[in-house]
């Protein structure tokens, strides 16, 4: 068991999916690792300074949202109408307070909008126009216009998906191709847990579709008694299987360890039914689990020693004794 007073941990993801190594250039791969490292460094600075897990996960997610390589904030994917609708959530394991937004386009950092819902409203989840009005009231920083969020890669991905639909070509069933998300979980020096998740959702989704990321207990969850979880994957499955809460429930009621519970849900349950994706999780003991059931997940972690670890494919952090 880790001595929580002297230690802390932050784990992040930048989305899971079919990440084909043959289409990844060395430059791109380097840029992904650098993006993950920047997010770890931002969160680490908070935790090393004695800051709260909630602030660390917010800082890490903001860094990933600012990076157009990842599907959240800048770089969010487009829906079938060629618009972006973003979802985000935060949860504080101290008292299970939570905040989320869905279907927003405007906040540069949707995670800040989610956090404002948690801290400055009586609600947990605000959507669409109402969420945007709240953001304006609360002076959440907004992009000047939608072009801030535009990336040619996401636009091209939408066009190719729309073309596939038009031509009547069968979906190859590989939902993993279409998604991505960013998220972070942390335990701070005081032993408190927090989780944050932010996403553009899935390419060519129906306007109005909301994924698992802002659904507390599905894509995001934190409770000091068990664990903090941030998920990425085919959101409909993660909602139906209440993934993040299911992991906490297995720990609480079945006495599972974090890694055992996370693998049971992601690998043994979602894997066989085609619910592609993965998640990052930390528990009240400072243990970590980063399972996924597809070919890759952008991910990383840092502990109090300040050494950042990042990975994309199926490399396992065996030497460090961390399940992946
Ligand atoms: N889970 C997200 C959603 O369904 C997408 C992803 O994580 O890739 O909206």
mmCIF file of C-alpha atoms and ligand atoms in Angstrom:
data_model
loop_
_atom_site.group_PDB
_atom_site.id
_atom_site.type_symbol
_atom_site.label_atom_id
_atom_site.label_comp_id
_atom_site.label_asym_id
_atom_site.label_seq_id
_atom_site.Cartn_x
_atom_site.Cartn_y
_atom_site.Cartn_z
ATOM 1 C CA UNK A 1 0.000 0.000 0.000
ATOM 2 C CA UNK A 2 1.296 3.408 -0.961
ATOM 3 C CA UNK A 3 1.715 6.061 1.695
ATOM 4 C CA UNK A 4 -0.706 8.608 0.287
ATOM 5 C CA UNK A 5 0.889 11.510 2.175
ATOM 6 C CA UNK A 6 4.172 11.176 0.354
ATOM 7 C CA UNK A 7 2.969 10.015 -2.969
ATOM 8 C CA UNK A 8 0.644 10.860 -5.750
ATOM 9 C CA UNK A 9 -0.201 9.579 -9.177
ATOM 10 C CA UNK A 10 -1.671 10.936 -12.386
ATOM 11 C CA UNK A 11 -2.726 8.796 -15.350
ATOM 12 C CA UNK A 12 -4.038 10.165 -18.640
ATOM 13 C CA UNK A 13 -5.373 8.986 -21.976
ATOM 14 C CA UNK A 14 -5.678 10.634 -25.355
ATOM 15 C CA UNK A 15 -8.185 8.177 -26.778
ATOM 16 C CA UNK A 16 -8.286 4.531 -27.753
ATOM 17 C CA UNK A 17 -8.926 3.035 -31.144
ATOM 18 C CA UNK A 18 -7.443 1.429 -34.170
ATOM 19 C CA UNK A 19 -4.092 3.043 -34.316
ATOM 20 C CA UNK A 20 -2.440 1.471 -37.307
ATOM 21 C CA UNK A 21 1.334 1.543 -36.813
ATOM 22 C CA UNK A 22 1.863 1.403 -40.593
ATOM 23 C CA UNK A 23 0.051 4.745 -41.000
ATOM 24 C CA UNK A 24 1.854 6.421 -38.140
ATOM 25 C CA UNK A 25 4.901 8.449 -39.173
ATOM 26 C CA UNK A 26 7.773 8.786 -36.724
ATOM 27 C CA UNK A 27 7.072 12.551 -36.601
ATOM 28 C CA UNK A 28 3.435 11.999 -35.687
ATOM 29 C CA UNK A 29 4.295 9.425 -33.099
ATOM 30 C CA UNK A 30 6.806 11.811 -31.540
ATOM 31 C CA UNK A 31 4.175 14.557 -31.498
ATOM 32 C CA UNK A 32 1.675 12.289 -29.708
ATOM 33 C CA UNK A 33 4.212 11.349 -27.055
ATOM 34 C CA UNK A 34 5.120 15.015 -26.627
ATOM 35 C CA UNK A 35 1.429 15.932 -26.241
ATOM 36 C CA UNK A 36 0.947 13.265 -23.605
ATOM 37 C CA UNK A 37 4.096 14.361 -21.794
ATOM 38 C CA UNK A 38 2.980 18.001 -21.796
ATOM 39 C CA UNK A 39 -0.321 16.996 -20.184
ATOM 40 C CA UNK A 40 1.449 14.861 -17.577
ATOM 41 C CA UNK A 41 3.811 17.715 -16.827
ATOM 42 C CA UNK A 42 0.909 20.157 -16.366
ATOM 43 C CA UNK A 43 -0.844 17.819 -13.933
ATOM 44 C CA UNK A 44 2.366 16.853 -12.182
ATOM 45 C CA UNK A 45 3.149 20.503 -11.401
ATOM 46 C CA UNK A 46 -0.144 20.744 -9.503
ATOM 47 C CA UNK A 47 0.338 17.516 -7.554
ATOM 48 C CA UNK A 48 4.022 18.113 -6.750
ATOM 49 C CA UNK A 49 3.039 21.451 -5.295
ATOM 50 C CA UNK A 50 0.604 19.740 -2.929
ATOM 51 C CA UNK A 51 -2.390 20.647 -5.100
ATOM 52 C CA UNK A 52 -5.665 18.767 -5.373
ATOM 53 C CA UNK A 53 -6.309 15.813 -7.668
ATOM 54 C CA UNK A 54 -9.230 17.790 -9.090
ATOM 55 C CA UNK A 55 -6.920 20.614 -10.173
ATOM 56 C CA UNK A 56 -4.383 18.169 -11.587
ATOM 57 C CA UNK A 57 -6.896 16.332 -13.786
ATOM 58 C CA UNK A 58 -8.315 19.666 -14.947
ATOM 59 C CA UNK A 59 -4.842 20.929 -15.905
ATOM 60 C CA UNK A 60 -3.949 17.698 -17.712
ATOM 61 C CA UNK A 61 -7.200 17.626 -19.685
ATOM 62 C CA UNK A 62 -6.880 21.307 -20.618
ATOM 63 C CA UNK A 63 -3.465 20.600 -22.063
ATOM 64 C CA UNK A 64 -4.881 17.757 -24.186
ATOM 65 C CA UNK A 65 -7.865 19.874 -25.244
ATOM 66 C CA UNK A 66 -5.473 22.578 -26.443
ATOM 67 C CA UNK A 67 -3.612 20.074 -28.619
ATOM 68 C CA UNK A 68 -5.255 19.556 -32.041
ATOM 69 C CA UNK A 69 -3.915 16.001 -32.243
ATOM 70 C CA UNK A 70 -6.511 14.804 -29.764
ATOM 71 C CA UNK A 71 -10.287 14.558 -30.175
ATOM 72 C CA UNK A 72 -11.361 17.144 -27.595
ATOM 73 C CA UNK A 73 -11.517 20.925 -27.589
ATOM 74 C CA UNK A 74 -9.301 21.954 -30.479
ATOM 75 C CA UNK A 75 -9.242 18.962 -32.786
ATOM 76 C CA UNK A 76 -12.715 17.661 -31.909
ATOM 77 C CA UNK A 77 -14.337 15.449 -34.545
ATOM 78 C CA UNK A 78 -17.313 16.562 -36.662
ATOM 79 C CA UNK A 79 -20.863 15.273 -36.510
ATOM 80 C CA UNK A 80 -22.850 14.241 -39.587
ATOM 81 C CA UNK A 81 -23.874 17.872 -40.189
ATOM 82 C CA UNK A 82 -20.256 19.038 -40.217
ATOM 83 C CA UNK A 83 -20.529 20.664 -36.799
ATOM 84 C CA UNK A 84 -18.736 19.923 -33.572
ATOM 85 C CA UNK A 85 -20.578 19.059 -30.376
ATOM 86 C CA UNK A 86 -18.373 18.471 -27.383
ATOM 87 C CA UNK A 87 -18.963 16.670 -24.110
ATOM 88 C CA UNK A 88 -16.950 16.879 -20.875
ATOM 89 C CA UNK A 89 -17.177 15.932 -17.213
ATOM 90 C CA UNK A 90 -15.311 16.190 -13.932
ATOM 91 C CA UNK A 91 -15.851 14.365 -10.670
ATOM 92 C CA UNK A 92 -14.356 14.917 -7.235
ATOM 93 C CA UNK A 93 -13.831 11.722 -5.234
ATOM 94 C CA UNK A 94 -13.965 13.574 -1.910
ATOM 95 C CA UNK A 95 -17.724 13.984 -1.972
ATOM 96 C CA UNK A 96 -18.766 12.661 -5.381
ATOM 97 C CA UNK A 97 -19.602 16.125 -6.574
ATOM 98 C CA UNK A 98 -19.692 16.184 -10.348
ATOM 99 C CA UNK A 99 -20.288 18.489 -13.284
ATOM 100 C CA UNK A 100 -20.717 17.905 -16.992
ATOM 101 C CA UNK A 101 -21.683 19.540 -20.260
ATOM 102 C CA UNK A 102 -22.870 17.932 -23.488
ATOM 103 C CA UNK A 103 -23.343 19.146 -27.034
ATOM 104 C CA UNK A 104 -21.413 22.386 -26.634
ATOM 105 C CA UNK A 105 -19.417 24.310 -29.222
ATOM 106 C CA UNK A 106 -17.630 27.401 -27.983
ATOM 107 C CA UNK A 107 -15.682 26.817 -24.761
ATOM 108 C CA UNK A 108 -12.006 26.525 -25.593
ATOM 109 C CA UNK A 109 -11.758 24.078 -22.732
ATOM 110 C CA UNK A 110 -15.015 22.190 -22.237
ATOM 111 C CA UNK A 111 -13.566 20.699 -19.039
ATOM 112 C CA UNK A 112 -13.705 24.188 -17.494
ATOM 113 C CA UNK A 113 -17.378 24.405 -18.396
ATOM 114 C CA UNK A 114 -17.964 21.038 -16.706
ATOM 115 C CA UNK A 115 -16.099 22.210 -13.662
ATOM 116 C CA UNK A 116 -18.162 25.396 -13.483
ATOM 117 C CA UNK A 117 -21.348 23.303 -13.588
ATOM 118 C CA UNK A 118 -20.016 21.349 -10.611
ATOM 119 C CA UNK A 119 -18.842 24.330 -8.611
ATOM 120 C CA UNK A 120 -21.198 27.102 -9.592
ATOM 121 C CA UNK A 121 -24.575 25.526 -10.357
ATOM 122 C CA UNK A 122 -27.053 23.283 -8.572
ATOM 123 C CA UNK A 123 -26.880 20.792 -11.392
ATOM 124 C CA UNK A 124 -24.697 17.982 -12.661
ATOM 125 C CA UNK A 125 -25.271 18.002 -16.421
ATOM 126 C CA UNK A 126 -26.135 20.892 -18.724
ATOM 127 C CA UNK A 127 -26.609 20.465 -22.473
ATOM 128 C CA UNK A 128 -26.649 22.460 -25.705
ATOM 129 C CA UNK A 129 -27.948 26.015 -25.693
ATOM 130 C CA UNK A 130 -28.613 26.049 -21.956
ATOM 131 C CA UNK A 131 -25.064 24.929 -21.293
ATOM 132 C CA UNK A 132 -23.764 27.651 -23.603
ATOM 133 C CA UNK A 133 -25.830 30.330 -21.842
ATOM 134 C CA UNK A 134 -24.372 29.124 -18.552
ATOM 135 C CA UNK A 135 -20.836 29.316 -19.992
ATOM 136 C CA UNK A 136 -21.427 32.892 -21.096
ATOM 137 C CA UNK A 137 -22.841 33.827 -17.660
ATOM 138 C CA UNK A 138 -19.870 32.257 -15.968
ATOM 139 C CA UNK A 139 -17.344 33.885 -18.309
ATOM 140 C CA UNK A 140 -15.913 30.568 -19.419
ATOM 141 C CA UNK A 141 -13.303 31.434 -22.100
ATOM 142 C CA UNK A 142 -14.847 30.939 -25.532
ATOM 143 C CA UNK A 143 -13.166 30.617 -28.920
ATOM 144 C CA UNK A 144 -13.675 33.625 -31.193
ATOM 145 C CA UNK A 145 -15.216 31.388 -33.811
ATOM 146 C CA UNK A 146 -15.588 27.755 -34.781
ATOM 147 C CA UNK A 147 -12.465 27.838 -36.960
ATOM 148 C CA UNK A 148 -10.426 27.582 -33.735
ATOM 149 C CA UNK A 149 -11.609 23.979 -33.476
ATOM 150 C CA UNK A 150 -11.149 23.061 -37.159
ATOM 151 C CA UNK A 151 -8.523 20.531 -38.210
ATOM 152 C CA UNK A 152 -8.168 19.232 -41.787
ATOM 153 C CA UNK A 153 -7.650 15.663 -40.532
ATOM 154 C CA UNK A 154 -11.002 15.570 -38.709
ATOM 155 C CA UNK A 155 -12.745 17.150 -41.670
ATOM 156 C CA UNK A 156 -11.241 14.540 -44.002
ATOM 157 C CA UNK A 157 -12.325 11.775 -41.615
ATOM 158 C CA UNK A 158 -15.895 13.076 -41.762
ATOM 159 C CA UNK A 159 -15.852 13.256 -45.564
ATOM 160 C CA UNK A 160 -14.606 9.701 -45.871
ATOM 161 C CA UNK A 161 -17.250 8.403 -43.467
ATOM 162 C CA UNK A 162 -20.007 10.325 -45.290
ATOM 163 C CA UNK A 163 -18.718 9.014 -48.615
ATOM 164 C CA UNK A 164 -18.793 5.466 -47.287
ATOM 165 C CA UNK A 165 -22.411 5.943 -46.245
ATOM 166 C CA UNK A 166 -23.369 7.530 -49.587
ATOM 167 C CA UNK A 167 -21.779 4.749 -51.584
ATOM 168 C CA UNK A 168 -23.603 2.155 -49.537
ATOM 169 C CA UNK A 169 -20.322 0.494 -48.681
ATOM 170 C CA UNK A 170 -20.679 -1.676 -45.605
ATOM 171 C CA UNK A 171 -19.339 -0.341 -42.365
ATOM 172 C CA UNK A 172 -16.347 -2.484 -41.562
ATOM 173 C CA UNK A 173 -17.713 -2.608 -38.032
ATOM 174 C CA UNK A 174 -14.549 -1.033 -36.783
ATOM 175 C CA UNK A 175 -16.089 1.614 -34.574
ATOM 176 C CA UNK A 176 -12.706 2.101 -32.999
ATOM 177 C CA UNK A 177 -11.620 3.999 -36.104
ATOM 178 C CA UNK A 178 -14.075 6.786 -35.425
ATOM 179 C CA UNK A 179 -13.419 7.692 -31.861
ATOM 180 C CA UNK A 180 -10.991 9.305 -29.467
ATOM 181 C CA UNK A 181 -11.277 11.297 -26.264
ATOM 182 C CA UNK A 182 -9.002 12.706 -23.590
ATOM 183 C CA UNK A 183 -9.092 12.078 -19.884
ATOM 184 C CA UNK A 184 -7.196 12.054 -16.619
ATOM 185 C CA UNK A 185 -7.428 10.474 -13.185
ATOM 186 C CA UNK A 186 -5.332 11.313 -10.148
ATOM 187 C CA UNK A 187 -4.701 10.702 -6.501
ATOM 188 C CA UNK A 188 -3.150 13.636 -4.658
ATOM 189 C CA UNK A 189 -0.909 13.738 -1.576
ATOM 190 C CA UNK A 190 -3.972 13.810 0.666
ATOM 191 C CA UNK A 191 -5.284 10.611 -0.844
ATOM 192 C CA UNK A 192 -8.112 12.312 -2.705
ATOM 193 C CA UNK A 193 -9.196 11.041 -6.110
ATOM 194 C CA UNK A 194 -10.584 12.893 -9.134
ATOM 195 C CA UNK A 195 -11.432 12.207 -12.769
ATOM 196 C CA UNK A 196 -11.981 14.371 -15.847
ATOM 197 C CA UNK A 197 -12.919 13.470 -19.431
ATOM 198 C CA UNK A 198 -13.449 15.589 -22.559
ATOM 199 C CA UNK A 199 -14.378 14.606 -26.099
ATOM 200 C CA UNK A 200 -15.667 15.575 -29.508
ATOM 201 C CA UNK A 201 -17.463 12.221 -29.530
ATOM 202 C CA UNK A 202 -17.546 10.026 -32.608
ATOM 203 C CA UNK A 203 -17.022 11.111 -36.215
ATOM 204 C CA UNK A 204 -20.296 11.554 -38.162
ATOM 205 C CA UNK A 205 -22.417 11.028 -35.076
ATOM 206 C CA UNK A 206 -26.038 12.108 -35.330
ATOM 207 C CA UNK A 207 -26.481 15.696 -34.152
ATOM 208 C CA UNK A 208 -27.655 15.606 -30.549
ATOM 209 C CA UNK A 209 -25.930 12.327 -29.785
ATOM 210 C CA UNK A 210 -24.268 12.288 -26.373
ATOM 211 C CA UNK A 211 -21.582 9.750 -25.541
ATOM 212 C CA UNK A 212 -20.419 8.261 -22.275
ATOM 213 C CA UNK A 213 -17.836 10.914 -21.360
ATOM 214 C CA UNK A 214 -20.254 13.344 -19.622
ATOM 215 C CA UNK A 215 -22.381 10.549 -18.175
ATOM 216 C CA UNK A 216 -21.316 10.116 -14.561
ATOM 217 C CA UNK A 217 -20.727 6.426 -13.867
ATOM 218 C CA UNK A 218 -20.251 5.586 -17.564
ATOM 219 C CA UNK A 219 -17.197 7.443 -18.905
ATOM 220 C CA UNK A 220 -16.274 9.389 -15.790
ATOM 221 C CA UNK A 221 -16.385 8.532 -12.092
ATOM 222 C CA UNK A 222 -14.481 9.244 -8.873
ATOM 223 C CA UNK A 223 -15.085 8.121 -5.321
ATOM 224 C CA UNK A 224 -12.372 8.189 -2.665
ATOM 225 C CA UNK A 225 -13.723 4.906 -1.273
ATOM 226 C CA UNK A 226 -12.854 3.008 -4.437
ATOM 227 C CA UNK A 227 -11.381 4.546 -7.570
ATOM 228 C CA UNK A 228 -11.350 7.273 -10.218
ATOM 229 C CA UNK A 229 -11.993 6.311 -13.847
ATOM 230 C CA UNK A 230 -11.884 8.118 -17.193
ATOM 231 C CA UNK A 231 -12.904 6.088 -20.223
ATOM 232 C CA UNK A 232 -12.549 6.282 -23.984
ATOM 233 C CA UNK A 233 -14.279 4.131 -26.523
ATOM 234 C CA UNK A 234 -17.558 3.397 -28.228
ATOM 235 C CA UNK A 235 -19.699 5.448 -25.886
ATOM 236 C CA UNK A 236 -22.976 3.622 -26.347
ATOM 237 C CA UNK A 237 -21.435 0.456 -24.879
ATOM 238 C CA UNK A 238 -19.818 2.345 -22.036
ATOM 239 C CA UNK A 239 -23.170 3.868 -21.112
ATOM 240 C CA UNK A 240 -25.058 0.576 -21.334
ATOM 241 C CA UNK A 241 -22.515 -1.209 -19.165
ATOM 242 C CA UNK A 242 -22.125 1.733 -16.736
ATOM 243 C CA UNK A 243 -18.433 1.025 -17.099
ATOM 244 C CA UNK A 244 -16.806 3.391 -14.623
ATOM 245 C CA UNK A 245 -19.317 2.687 -11.881
ATOM 246 C CA UNK A 246 -19.207 -1.043 -12.563
ATOM 247 C CA UNK A 247 -15.486 -1.021 -11.783
ATOM 248 C CA UNK A 248 -16.105 0.820 -8.504
ATOM 249 C CA UNK A 249 -18.970 -1.556 -7.666
ATOM 250 C CA UNK A 250 -16.829 -4.630 -8.253
ATOM 251 C CA UNK A 251 -14.207 -3.211 -5.918
ATOM 252 C CA UNK A 252 -16.753 -2.357 -3.263
ATOM 253 C CA UNK A 253 -18.998 -5.389 -3.347
ATOM 254 C CA UNK A 254 -16.880 -8.173 -4.794
ATOM 255 C CA UNK A 255 -13.571 -7.182 -3.204
ATOM 256 C CA UNK A 256 -11.859 -6.965 -6.592
ATOM 257 C CA UNK A 257 -8.563 -5.148 -6.903
ATOM 258 C CA UNK A 258 -8.543 -2.206 -9.316
ATOM 259 C CA UNK A 259 -6.746 -3.993 -12.125
ATOM 260 C CA UNK A 260 -8.893 -7.107 -11.756
ATOM 261 C CA UNK A 261 -12.101 -5.051 -11.880
ATOM 262 C CA UNK A 262 -10.951 -2.887 -14.793
ATOM 263 C CA UNK A 263 -9.869 -5.896 -16.869
ATOM 264 C CA UNK A 264 -13.071 -7.764 -16.105
ATOM 265 C CA UNK A 265 -15.093 -4.880 -17.527
ATOM 266 C CA UNK A 266 -12.940 -3.630 -20.426
ATOM 267 C CA UNK A 267 -11.320 -6.820 -21.654
ATOM 268 C CA UNK A 268 -13.636 -9.663 -20.570
ATOM 269 C CA UNK A 269 -17.010 -7.925 -20.856
ATOM 270 C CA UNK A 270 -16.760 -5.174 -23.497
ATOM 271 C CA UNK A 271 -14.137 -6.878 -25.680
ATOM 272 C CA UNK A 272 -16.250 -9.863 -26.785
ATOM 273 C CA UNK A 273 -19.358 -7.761 -27.555
ATOM 274 C CA UNK A 274 -17.530 -5.215 -29.728
ATOM 275 C CA UNK A 275 -17.488 -2.368 -27.229
ATOM 276 C CA UNK A 276 -14.079 -1.121 -28.279
ATOM 277 C CA UNK A 277 -12.124 1.201 -26.046
ATOM 278 C CA UNK A 278 -10.218 1.470 -22.820
ATOM 279 C CA UNK A 279 -9.776 3.573 -19.731
ATOM 280 C CA UNK A 280 -7.377 4.892 -17.141
ATOM 281 C CA UNK A 281 -8.074 4.330 -13.450
ATOM 282 C CA UNK A 282 -6.413 4.889 -10.075
ATOM 283 C CA UNK A 283 -7.612 3.623 -6.725
ATOM 284 C CA UNK A 284 -7.516 4.803 -3.135
ATOM 285 C CA UNK A 285 -4.240 2.937 -2.628
ATOM 286 C CA UNK A 286 -2.543 4.730 -5.509
ATOM 287 C CA UNK A 287 -2.626 1.662 -7.787
ATOM 288 C CA UNK A 288 -3.243 2.205 -11.460
ATOM 289 C CA UNK A 289 -4.818 0.299 -14.329
ATOM 290 C CA UNK A 290 -4.809 1.277 -18.024
ATOM 291 C CA UNK A 291 -6.629 -1.512 -19.892
ATOM 292 C CA UNK A 292 -7.916 -1.389 -23.476
ATOM 293 C CA UNK A 293 -9.379 -3.928 -25.877
ATOM 294 C CA UNK A 294 -8.344 -2.412 -29.232
ATOM 295 C CA UNK A 295 -5.021 -1.966 -30.948
ATOM 296 C CA UNK A 296 -3.904 1.081 -29.069
ATOM 297 C CA UNK A 297 -4.616 3.779 -26.549
ATOM 298 C CA UNK A 298 -2.645 6.992 -26.182
ATOM 299 C CA UNK A 299 -1.812 6.945 -22.526
ATOM 300 C CA UNK A 300 0.669 7.829 -19.841
ATOM 301 C CA UNK A 301 1.289 8.287 -16.173
ATOM 302 C CA UNK A 302 3.552 10.008 -13.707
ATOM 303 C CA UNK A 303 4.191 9.440 -10.031
ATOM 304 C CA UNK A 304 5.928 11.534 -7.378
ATOM 305 C CA UNK A 305 9.371 10.726 -8.856
ATOM 306 C CA UNK A 306 8.400 12.942 -11.809
ATOM 307 C CA UNK A 307 9.342 10.377 -14.462
ATOM 308 C CA UNK A 308 6.750 10.529 -17.245
ATOM 309 C CA UNK A 309 5.784 7.296 -18.989
ATOM 310 C CA UNK A 310 3.864 7.375 -22.271
ATOM 311 C CA UNK A 311 2.720 4.642 -24.642
ATOM 312 C CA UNK A 312 0.481 4.123 -27.658
ATOM 313 C CA UNK A 313 0.377 0.476 -28.627
ATOM 314 C CA UNK A 314 0.305 -2.693 -26.674
ATOM 315 C CA UNK A 315 3.564 -2.151 -24.832
ATOM 316 C CA UNK A 316 2.954 -3.146 -21.240
ATOM 317 C CA UNK A 317 4.593 -1.289 -18.411
ATOM 318 C CA UNK A 318 5.695 -4.669 -17.081
ATOM 319 C CA UNK A 319 8.862 -3.487 -15.529
ATOM 320 C CA UNK A 320 6.837 -1.081 -13.434
ATOM 321 C CA UNK A 321 4.275 -3.689 -12.490
ATOM 322 C CA UNK A 322 1.367 -1.827 -14.083
ATOM 323 C CA UNK A 323 -1.332 -3.651 -15.999
ATOM 324 C CA UNK A 324 -2.066 -2.161 -19.395
HETATM 325 N N1 LIG B 1 -16.309 7.758 -25.685
HETATM 326 C C1 LIG B 1 -16.427 8.816 -26.632
HETATM 327 C C2 LIG B 1 -17.839 8.900 -27.111
HETATM 328 O O1 LIG B 1 -18.453 7.888 -27.339
HETATM 329 C C3 LIG B 1 -15.535 8.657 -27.802
HETATM 330 C C4 LIG B 1 -14.201 8.070 -27.505
HETATM 331 O O2 LIG B 1 -13.787 7.961 -26.387
HETATM 332 O O3 LIG B 1 -13.484 7.711 -28.401
HETATM 333 O O4 LIG B 1 -18.308 9.988 -27.311
#
